[in-house]
Amino acid sequence: AQRVTQPEKLLSVFKGAPVELKCNYSYSGSPELFWYVQYSRQRLQLLLRHISRESIKGFTADLNKGETSFHLKKPFAQEEDSAMYYCALLHAGGTSYGKLTFGQGTILTVHP
Amino acid sequence: GAVVSQHPSWVICKSGTSVKIECRSLDFQATTMFWYRQFPKQSLMLMATSNEGSKATYEQGVEKDKFLINHASLTLSTLTVTSAHPEDSSFYICRAAAGTDTQYFGPGTRLTVL
């Protein structure tokens, strides 16, 4: 079964510290993975898509098929990074084509 | 980027009444609309998927007679919560998609049922 797991519900770091938000997945096909961010009282925004291999707002994420992980990393956290982060897996075929399966989300708090 | 709007942004209604939520894709044609429900500080749960001109496909455990979804055009989908009860209070979010490369979330609608 397709599943996305974010093991940390809450993550707190201090400004300037490195941050890593963990995401593991299980998927029978070739996965397409995303990170979404939801700032307080705002809509979900796409942060990263693994196939684009971009770095957005200093965040990067590498797909590790061996470990079935797609962890989100930033070397120096900023206070404005405080938000809810969701890892999501896109179903690229079959009857679930186009569906996104979300992880449980991680609330990141960056302290000054 | 493309914009998806939802209306209303928040609504309060009495128990037993019906509420309609609109989701519009403003500058692209959304062949597929996904409706999600989100409880406070929790993840998004997919309720149903609708393709333009077709009946919606509901996820297991979602009552199709209670959550009526219409996707009559490529730019508009509606979710109607019929005979709403307090347990239906939640944040409802749509996602409009045109293939896997074009997909955007709406801002959400907060429903409170008294």
XYZ file of N, CA and C in Angstrom:
678
model
N 0.838 -1.191 0.000
C 0.000 0.000 0.000
C 0.877 1.248 0.000
N 0.351 2.292 -0.641
C 1.109 3.538 -0.683
C 0.973 4.254 0.650
N 2.083 4.710 1.141
C 2.052 5.367 2.446
C 3.181 6.365 2.524
N 2.922 7.477 3.206
C 3.946 8.494 3.463
C 4.002 8.710 4.963
N 5.173 8.622 5.516
C 5.341 8.742 6.961
C 6.273 9.886 7.302
N 5.793 10.776 8.124
C 6.626 11.823 8.701
C 6.672 11.534 10.194
N 7.780 11.014 10.681
C 7.805 10.524 12.057
C 7.742 11.604 13.125
N 8.103 12.834 12.754
C 8.135 13.899 13.760
C 6.924 14.803 13.583
N 6.101 14.871 14.605
C 4.941 15.771 14.564
C 5.401 17.208 14.808
N 6.369 17.355 15.725
C 6.882 18.673 16.089
C 8.399 18.663 15.979
N 8.936 19.792 15.506
C 10.383 19.928 15.421
C 10.742 21.362 15.760
N 11.604 21.529 16.729
C 12.020 22.871 17.135
C 13.521 23.009 16.974
N 13.931 24.117 16.388
C 15.347 24.423 16.247
C 15.538 25.906 16.512
N 16.786 26.294 16.718
C 17.098 27.704 16.857
C 17.535 28.267 15.515
N 17.295 29.547 15.378
C 17.683 30.255 14.162
C 19.157 29.996 13.867
N 19.441 29.706 12.594
C 20.815 29.467 12.187
C 21.255 28.025 12.283
N 20.466 27.204 12.952
C 20.801 25.785 13.094
C 20.338 25.022 11.863
N 20.971 23.888 11.578
C 20.479 23.068 10.459
C 19.181 22.382 10.854
N 18.385 22.118 9.853
C 17.110 21.443 10.111
C 16.906 20.348 9.069
N 16.360 19.231 9.543
C 16.015 18.128 8.646
C 14.646 17.603 9.029
N 13.734 17.615 8.082
C 12.396 17.065 8.302
C 12.351 15.733 7.560
N 12.028 14.695 8.302
C 12.102 13.360 7.742
C 10.809 12.944 7.035
N 11.008 12.185 5.978
C 9.877 11.642 5.225
C 10.291 10.289 4.669
N 9.486 9.295 4.935
C 9.686 7.980 4.339
C 8.419 7.577 3.605
N 8.581 6.773 2.587
C 7.431 6.407 1.778
C 7.463 4.921 1.442
N 6.307 4.426 1.080
C 6.221 3.099 0.493
C 5.326 3.209 -0.729
N 5.830 2.717 -1.839
C 5.101 2.841 -3.115
C 5.597 1.760 -4.045
N 4.695 1.123 -4.713
C 5.073 -0.024 -5.548
C 5.697 0.401 -6.870
N 5.408 1.614 -7.317
C 5.932 2.052 -8.601
C 7.116 2.975 -8.432
N 7.342 3.829 -9.431
C 8.405 4.820 -9.352
C 7.820 6.079 -8.717
N 8.283 6.460 -7.550
C 7.605 7.531 -6.822
C 7.900 8.930 -7.365
N 6.913 9.781 -7.241
C 7.118 11.197 -7.488
C 6.732 11.901 -6.198
N 7.686 12.584 -5.612
C 7.497 13.113 -4.268
C 7.594 14.626 -4.230
N 6.869 15.190 -3.275
C 6.776 16.628 -3.111
C 6.919 16.989 -1.632
N 7.339 18.215 -1.413
C 7.206 18.830 -0.103
C 6.324 20.065 -0.265
N 5.305 20.151 0.581
C 4.433 21.310 0.626
C 4.626 22.008 1.964
N 4.418 23.324 1.954
C 4.510 24.100 3.183
C 3.209 24.866 3.370
N 2.777 24.948 4.602
C 1.561 25.691 4.936
C 1.893 26.648 6.071
N 2.020 27.926 5.730
C 2.242 28.938 6.751
C 0.922 29.235 7.445
N 1.021 29.843 8.615
C -0.171 30.083 9.412
C -1.234 30.830 8.611
N -2.419 30.236 8.548
C -3.573 30.857 7.901
C -3.390 31.077 6.396
N -2.515 30.314 5.790
C -2.338 30.418 4.344
C -2.554 29.060 3.686
N -2.682 29.091 2.374
C -2.913 27.850 1.647
C -1.637 27.043 1.532
N -1.805 25.774 1.196
C -0.652 24.930 0.919
C 0.097 25.453 -0.304
N 1.397 25.490 -0.174
C 2.231 25.928 -1.295
C 3.243 24.838 -1.606
N 3.487 24.645 -2.881
C 4.509 23.691 -3.273
C 5.878 24.255 -2.915
N 6.649 23.471 -2.205
C 7.997 23.883 -1.835
C 9.026 23.243 -2.775
N 8.914 21.929 -2.905
C 9.878 21.206 -3.725
C 9.202 20.045 -4.425
N 9.719 19.759 -5.613
C 9.286 18.578 -6.337
C 10.548 17.816 -6.685
N 10.610 16.560 -6.391
C 11.904 15.875 -6.465
C 12.457 15.830 -7.882
N 11.580 15.787 -8.879
C 12.108 15.658 -10.239
C 12.729 16.965 -10.724
N 12.389 18.083 -10.092
C 12.938 19.351 -10.550
C 14.308 19.621 -9.961
N 14.593 18.969 -8.827
C 15.896 19.086 -8.168
C 16.285 20.548 -7.887
N 15.288 21.375 -7.621
C 15.554 22.773 -7.312
C 15.817 22.954 -5.822
N 16.356 24.117 -5.499
C 16.485 24.519 -4.113
C 15.601 25.746 -3.942
N 14.623 25.642 -3.082
C 13.678 26.737 -2.861
C 13.826 27.233 -1.432
N 14.002 28.513 -1.263
C 14.146 29.123 0.057
C 15.248 28.423 0.868
N 16.243 27.924 0.184
C 17.354 27.276 0.862
C 17.117 25.817 1.210
N 15.929 25.303 0.924
C 15.597 23.914 1.219
C 15.977 23.010 0.052
N 16.454 21.837 0.382
C 16.713 20.814 -0.612
C 16.171 19.485 -0.099
N 15.921 18.590 -1.033
C 15.475 17.251 -0.652
C 15.960 16.278 -1.713
N 16.529 15.198 -1.283
C 17.023 14.190 -2.209
C 16.248 12.897 -2.026
N 15.841 12.356 -3.149
C 15.133 11.084 -3.110
C 16.146 9.960 -2.959
N 15.991 9.166 -1.931
C 16.855 8.013 -1.695
C 15.993 6.764 -1.816
N 16.076 6.152 -2.986
C 15.206 4.997 -3.231
C 15.601 3.800 -2.371
N 16.876 3.693 -2.055
C 17.323 2.576 -1.221
C 16.733 2.625 0.170
N 16.667 3.842 0.716
C 16.107 4.010 2.049
C 14.647 4.437 1.993
N 14.102 4.541 0.796
C 12.726 5.044 0.581
C 12.484 6.291 1.410
N 13.363 7.258 1.244
C 13.238 8.495 2.008
C 13.316 9.711 1.092
N 12.783 10.801 1.593
C 12.794 12.079 0.857
C 12.848 13.171 1.912
N 13.935 13.207 2.645
C 14.066 14.142 3.757
C 14.311 15.557 3.251
N 13.727 16.521 3.955
C 13.869 17.941 3.606
C 14.933 18.559 4.504
N 15.847 19.294 3.892
C 16.960 19.837 4.665
C 17.190 21.309 4.370
N 17.669 21.998 5.386
C 18.097 23.386 5.206
C 19.265 23.606 6.150
N 20.357 24.146 5.649
C 21.546 24.260 6.508
C 21.419 25.298 7.618
N 20.673 26.367 7.353
C 20.560 27.438 8.352
C 19.099 27.880 8.434
N 18.406 27.432 9.450
C 16.975 27.743 9.573
C 16.755 29.216 9.912
N 15.656 29.753 9.396
C 15.257 31.127 9.677
C 13.908 31.125 10.384
N 13.627 32.189 11.123
C 12.366 32.253 11.858
C 11.168 32.149 10.917
N 11.302 32.718 9.726
C 10.180 32.687 8.777
C 9.939 31.300 8.186
N 10.806 30.345 8.507
C 10.585 28.973 8.066
C 9.579 28.242 8.956
N 9.212 28.847 10.060
C 8.244 28.211 10.963
C 6.925 28.005 10.232
N 6.492 26.771 10.149
C 5.292 26.433 9.384
C 5.023 24.938 9.542
N 3.945 24.505 8.915
C 3.648 23.074 8.825
C 4.183 22.583 7.483
N 4.890 21.475 7.507
C 5.468 20.919 6.295
C 4.881 19.533 6.045
N 4.461 19.313 4.807
C 3.890 18.030 4.425
C 4.717 17.410 3.304
N 5.021 16.158 3.476
C 5.596 15.364 2.410
C 4.440 14.661 1.701
N 4.501 14.577 0.388
C 3.385 13.985 -0.347
C 3.907 13.161 -1.514
N 3.159 12.115 -1.817
C 3.518 11.212 -2.906
C 2.420 11.265 -3.961
N 2.821 11.448 -5.192
C 1.856 11.519 -6.296
C 1.713 10.143 -6.934
N 0.463 9.711 -7.090
C 0.195 8.451 -7.764
C 0.217 8.704 -9.265
N 1.144 8.057 -9.941
C 1.365 8.372 -11.351
C 0.687 7.406 -12.295
N -0.072 6.464 -11.770
C -0.727 5.525 -12.667
C -1.849 4.794 -11.982
N -2.535 3.980 -12.764
C -3.595 3.165 -12.192
C -4.825 3.981 -11.853
N -5.667 3.380 -11.054
C -6.935 4.032 -10.697
C -6.738 5.229 -9.787
N -5.586 5.349 -9.169
C -5.325 6.480 -8.276
C -4.533 7.587 -8.953
N -4.505 7.576 -10.279
C -3.719 8.549 -11.026
C -4.035 9.974 -10.593
N -2.979 10.732 -10.285
C -3.143 12.127 -9.925
C -3.403 12.375 -8.452
N -3.674 11.343 -7.685
C -3.929 11.546 -6.262
C -2.623 11.831 -5.532
N -2.734 12.642 -4.499
C -1.605 12.902 -3.613
C -1.880 12.238 -2.267
N -0.941 11.465 -1.810
C -1.022 10.910 -0.468
C -0.087 11.720 0.417
N -0.644 12.268 1.499
C 0.123 13.140 2.374
C 0.627 12.412 3.602
N 1.781 12.854 4.070
C 2.228 12.444 5.390
C 1.446 13.204 6.441
N 1.730 12.902 7.671
C 0.961 13.482 8.769
C 1.331 14.934 9.033
N 2.426 15.377 8.463
C 2.845 16.756 8.661
C 3.802 16.923 9.831
N 4.697 17.880 9.694
C 5.632 18.237 10.763
C 5.540 19.739 10.989
N 5.270 20.114 12.221
C 5.239 21.531 12.575
C 6.654 21.946 12.958
N 7.225 22.821 12.151
C 8.574 23.321 12.418
C 8.483 24.676 13.113
N 9.161 24.785 14.213
C 9.250 26.061 14.919
C 10.713 26.450 15.007
N 11.014 27.637 14.497
C 12.380 28.141 14.558
C 12.413 29.268 15.580
N 13.157 29.048 16.625
C 13.234 30.031 17.711
C 14.338 31.048 17.449
N 14.118 32.300 17.886
C 15.150 33.334 17.655
C 16.391 33.093 18.493
N 2.140 32.154 -10.807
C 1.572 30.819 -10.857
C 0.070 30.853 -10.952
N -0.479 29.712 -11.290
C -1.926 29.613 -11.430
C -2.610 29.835 -10.089
N -3.814 30.323 -10.152
C -4.556 30.612 -8.941
C -5.814 29.781 -8.885
N -6.063 29.254 -7.726
C -7.299 28.528 -7.462
C -7.990 29.241 -6.310
N -9.243 29.551 -6.496
C -9.979 30.257 -5.445
C -11.061 29.368 -4.867
N -11.428 29.652 -3.645
C -12.538 28.967 -2.997
C -13.453 30.007 -2.398
N -14.741 29.694 -2.465
C -15.733 30.593 -1.900
C -16.832 29.792 -1.236
N -17.229 30.115 -0.034
C -16.673 31.191 0.792
C -15.369 30.767 1.457
N -14.695 31.697 2.067
C -13.476 31.355 2.784
C -13.815 30.797 4.167
N -14.954 31.236 4.698
C -15.420 30.633 5.948
C -16.942 30.751 5.998
N -17.552 29.798 6.647
C -19.010 29.782 6.743
C -19.424 29.146 8.060
N -20.431 29.751 8.652
C -21.037 29.214 9.871
C -22.489 28.900 9.544
N -22.918 27.707 9.878
C -24.303 27.352 9.570
C -24.904 26.577 10.727
N -26.212 26.472 10.695
C -26.922 25.722 11.730
C -26.960 24.248 11.367
N -27.017 23.420 12.367
C -27.111 21.989 12.154
C -28.351 21.656 11.334
N -28.178 20.802 10.346
C -29.295 20.396 9.505
C -29.381 21.130 8.186
N -28.662 22.208 8.061
C -28.679 22.954 6.801
C -27.596 22.441 5.862
N -27.685 22.871 4.608
C -26.702 22.467 3.605
C -25.809 23.641 3.242
N -24.588 23.348 2.938
C -23.613 24.391 2.608
C -22.915 24.023 1.308
N -22.794 24.985 0.412
C -22.109 24.753 -0.856
C -20.797 25.515 -0.871
N -19.736 24.825 -1.243
C -18.401 25.428 -1.346
C -17.965 25.347 -2.803
N -17.510 26.479 -3.325
C -17.068 26.525 -4.710
C -15.544 26.538 -4.806
N -15.048 25.870 -5.821
C -13.617 25.881 -6.117
C -13.460 26.235 -7.589
N -12.697 27.295 -7.841
C -12.515 27.753 -9.222
C -11.037 27.811 -9.577
N -10.727 27.311 -10.761
C -9.382 27.522 -11.295
C -9.458 28.740 -12.184
N -8.669 29.755 -11.880
C -8.860 31.065 -12.496
C -8.130 31.240 -13.818
N -7.060 30.524 -14.042
C -6.355 30.766 -15.295
C -5.853 29.489 -15.966
N -6.479 28.370 -15.614
C -6.190 27.160 -16.369
C -7.408 26.249 -16.270
N -7.467 25.299 -17.158
C -8.601 24.391 -17.183
C -8.254 23.137 -16.382
N -8.977 22.956 -15.316
C -8.712 21.846 -14.412
C -9.527 20.629 -14.819
N -8.873 19.660 -15.370
C -9.581 18.455 -15.766
C -9.977 17.611 -14.561
N -9.240 17.770 -13.485
C -9.519 16.994 -12.278
C -9.520 17.920 -11.066
N -10.499 17.709 -10.203
C -10.561 18.435 -8.941
C -10.543 17.409 -7.805
N -9.741 17.689 -6.813
C -9.658 16.830 -5.632
C -10.162 17.637 -4.437
N -10.941 16.990 -3.603
C -11.447 17.657 -2.398
C -10.857 16.965 -1.166
N -10.334 17.797 -0.263
C -9.702 17.308 0.950
C -10.387 17.909 2.160
N -10.188 17.221 3.270
C -10.667 17.705 4.549
C -9.463 17.743 5.490
N -9.368 18.802 6.262
C -8.230 18.944 7.168
C -8.711 19.381 8.532
N -8.401 18.603 9.541
C -8.702 18.981 10.917
C -7.512 19.756 11.465
N -7.735 20.561 12.505
C -6.659 21.414 13.026
C -5.375 20.648 13.317
N -4.301 21.157 12.797
C -2.965 20.611 12.995
C -2.862 19.148 12.570
N -3.695 18.761 11.634
C -3.619 17.405 11.096
C -3.429 17.443 9.595
N -3.225 16.273 9.038
C -2.938 16.197 7.618
C -4.207 16.322 6.784
N -4.018 16.412 5.498
C -5.139 16.477 4.573
C -5.611 15.061 4.255
N -6.903 14.870 4.312
C -7.482 13.576 3.972
C -8.300 13.739 2.697
N -7.968 12.951 1.691
C -8.691 13.035 0.431
C -10.103 12.516 0.613
N -11.063 13.311 0.162
C -12.455 12.898 0.253
C -12.925 12.290 -1.059
N -12.618 12.986 -2.155
C -13.129 12.531 -3.440
C -12.343 13.156 -4.571
N -12.443 12.511 -5.714
C -11.809 12.979 -6.947
C -12.889 13.141 -7.999
N -12.862 14.270 -8.694
C -13.861 14.439 -9.751
C -13.199 14.889 -11.035
N -13.607 14.256 -12.111
C -13.174 14.658 -13.441
C -14.325 15.384 -14.124
N -14.001 16.410 -14.858
C -15.018 17.242 -15.500
C -15.986 16.393 -16.302
N -17.254 16.581 -16.001
C -18.295 15.880 -16.732
C -18.582 14.474 -16.245
N -17.859 14.015 -15.245
C -18.061 12.661 -14.729
C -18.489 12.703 -13.273
N -18.995 11.571 -12.818
C -19.339 11.470 -11.404
C -18.064 11.400 -10.578
N -18.159 11.935 -9.373
C -16.996 11.918 -8.487
C -16.736 10.519 -7.963
N -15.479 10.251 -7.687
C -15.068 8.995 -7.057
C -14.725 9.295 -5.611
N -15.399 8.637 -4.696
C -15.239 8.929 -3.280
C -14.280 7.937 -2.627
N -13.553 8.440 -1.663
C -12.658 7.579 -0.893
C -13.489 6.753 0.095
N -12.890 5.672 0.496
C -13.570 4.785 1.435
C -13.920 5.532 2.712
N -15.157 5.362 3.136
C -15.592 5.996 4.376
C -16.205 7.366 4.190
N -16.163 7.898 2.991
C -16.765 9.208 2.726
C -18.156 8.988 2.137
N -19.159 9.586 2.779
C -20.537 9.383 2.328
C -20.829 10.255 1.114
N -21.080 9.631 -0.011
C -21.306 10.398 -1.234
C -22.635 11.144 -1.208
N -23.601 10.658 -0.450
C -24.880 11.357 -0.373
C -24.813 12.558 0.558
N -23.799 12.577 1.395
C -23.643 13.694 2.318
C -22.746 14.784 1.718
N -21.746 14.368 1.002
C -20.806 15.309 0.386
C -20.979 15.213 -1.127
N -21.825 16.079 -1.641
C -22.145 16.050 -3.062
C -21.133 16.888 -3.831
N -20.543 16.283 -4.829
C -19.535 16.978 -5.616
C -20.000 17.082 -7.055
N -19.877 18.301 -7.576
C -20.234 18.567 -8.958
C -19.047 19.202 -9.660
N -18.761 18.760 -10.846
C -17.634 19.313 -11.611
C -18.119 19.516 -13.038
N -18.988 20.509 -13.185
C -19.691 20.687 -14.446
C -18.872 21.395 -15.515
N -17.816 22.089 -15.116
C -17.000 22.775 -16.105
C -15.522 22.612 -15.741
N -14.677 23.005 -16.655
C -13.230 22.853 -16.435
C -12.663 23.893 -15.482
N -13.496 24.804 -15.017
C -12.993 25.821 -14.103
C -13.752 25.883 -12.789
N -14.740 25.015 -12.625
C -15.543 25.096 -11.413
C -15.940 23.717 -10.908
N -15.716 23.519 -9.620
C -16.224 22.333 -8.938
C -16.869 22.801 -7.641
N -17.924 22.125 -7.247
C -18.587 22.479 -5.992
C -18.701 21.259 -5.091
N -18.586 21.544 -3.801
C -18.789 20.534 -2.764
C -19.946 21.010 -1.907
N -20.981 20.212 -1.826
C -22.130 20.555 -0.990
C -22.186 19.599 0.188
N -22.120 20.175 1.370
C -22.266 19.379 2.590
C -23.745 19.414 2.948
N -24.411 18.303 2.800
C -25.854 18.252 3.034
C -26.147 17.885 4.486
N -27.208 18.499 5.013
C -27.628 18.228 6.389
C -26.415 18.214 7.318
N -25.758 19.346 7.335
C -24.502 19.434 8.093
C -24.734 19.265 9.597
N -23.766 18.637 10.240
C -23.795 18.457 11.689
C -22.476 18.957 12.268
N -22.418 19.191 13.557
C -21.180 19.723 14.150
C -19.928 18.916 13.815
N -20.066 17.619 13.661
C -18.873 16.802 13.351
C -18.356 17.036 11.932
N -19.143 17.746 11.117
C -18.691 18.098 9.767
C -17.839 19.363 9.779
N -17.785 20.018 10.919
C -16.962 21.222 11.017
C -15.518 20.863 10.721
N -14.942 21.577 9.784
C -13.586 21.249 9.354
C -13.116 22.302 8.365
N -11.927 22.092 7.870
C -11.356 22.935 6.827
C -11.395 22.110 5.543
N -12.049 22.639 4.525
C -12.192 21.910 3.270
C -11.335 22.589 2.210
N -10.519 21.791 1.551
C -9.549 22.324 0.587
C -9.708 21.605 -0.744
N -9.678 22.367 -1.819
C -9.711 21.742 -3.133
C -8.322 21.829 -3.770
N -8.077 20.909 -4.654
C -6.856 20.929 -5.469
C -7.276 20.767 -6.910
N -6.893 21.719 -7.733
C -7.247 21.681 -9.148
C -6.039 21.219 -9.932
N -6.267 20.301 -10.860
C -5.146 19.722 -11.593
C -5.464 19.580 -13.071
N -4.419 19.785 -13.872
C -4.494 19.496 -15.302
C -3.277 18.627 -15.587
N -3.455 17.325 -15.406
C -2.306 16.435 -15.481
C -1.510 16.526 -14.199
N -0.358 15.873 -14.181
C 0.438 15.858 -12.950
C 1.382 17.050 -12.859
N 1.571 17.763 -13.937
C 2.498 18.888 -13.910
C 1.834 20.199 -13.493
N 0.543 20.253 -13.556
C -0.182 21.474 -13.198
C -1.179 21.133 -12.105
N -0.899 21.562 -10.917
C -1.793 21.290 -9.807
C -1.601 22.367 -8.748
N -2.719 22.917 -8.283
C -2.666 23.992 -7.309
C -3.773 23.808 -6.289
N -3.471 24.199 -5.080
C -4.450 24.110 -4.003
C -5.228 25.415 -3.877
N -6.479 25.281 -3.482
C -7.242 26.449 -3.106
C -6.870 26.871 -1.697
N -7.329 28.036 -1.258
C -6.980 28.550 0.074
C -7.739 27.876 1.196
N -8.758 27.104 0.845
C -9.525 26.416 1.875
C -10.761 27.172 2.313
N -11.705 26.420 2.837
C -12.947 26.971 3.389
C -13.144 26.386 4.770
N -13.290 27.267 5.740
C -13.518 26.782 7.105
C -15.008 26.724 7.365
N -15.500 25.548 7.647
C -16.918 25.325 7.937
C -17.090 25.070 9.422
N -17.982 25.846 10.012
C -18.355 25.629 11.410
C -19.850 25.383 11.466
N -20.230 24.256 11.991
C -21.641 23.892 12.104
C -22.040 23.981 13.573
N -23.040 24.815 13.834
C -23.450 25.031 15.228
C -24.504 24.021 15.663
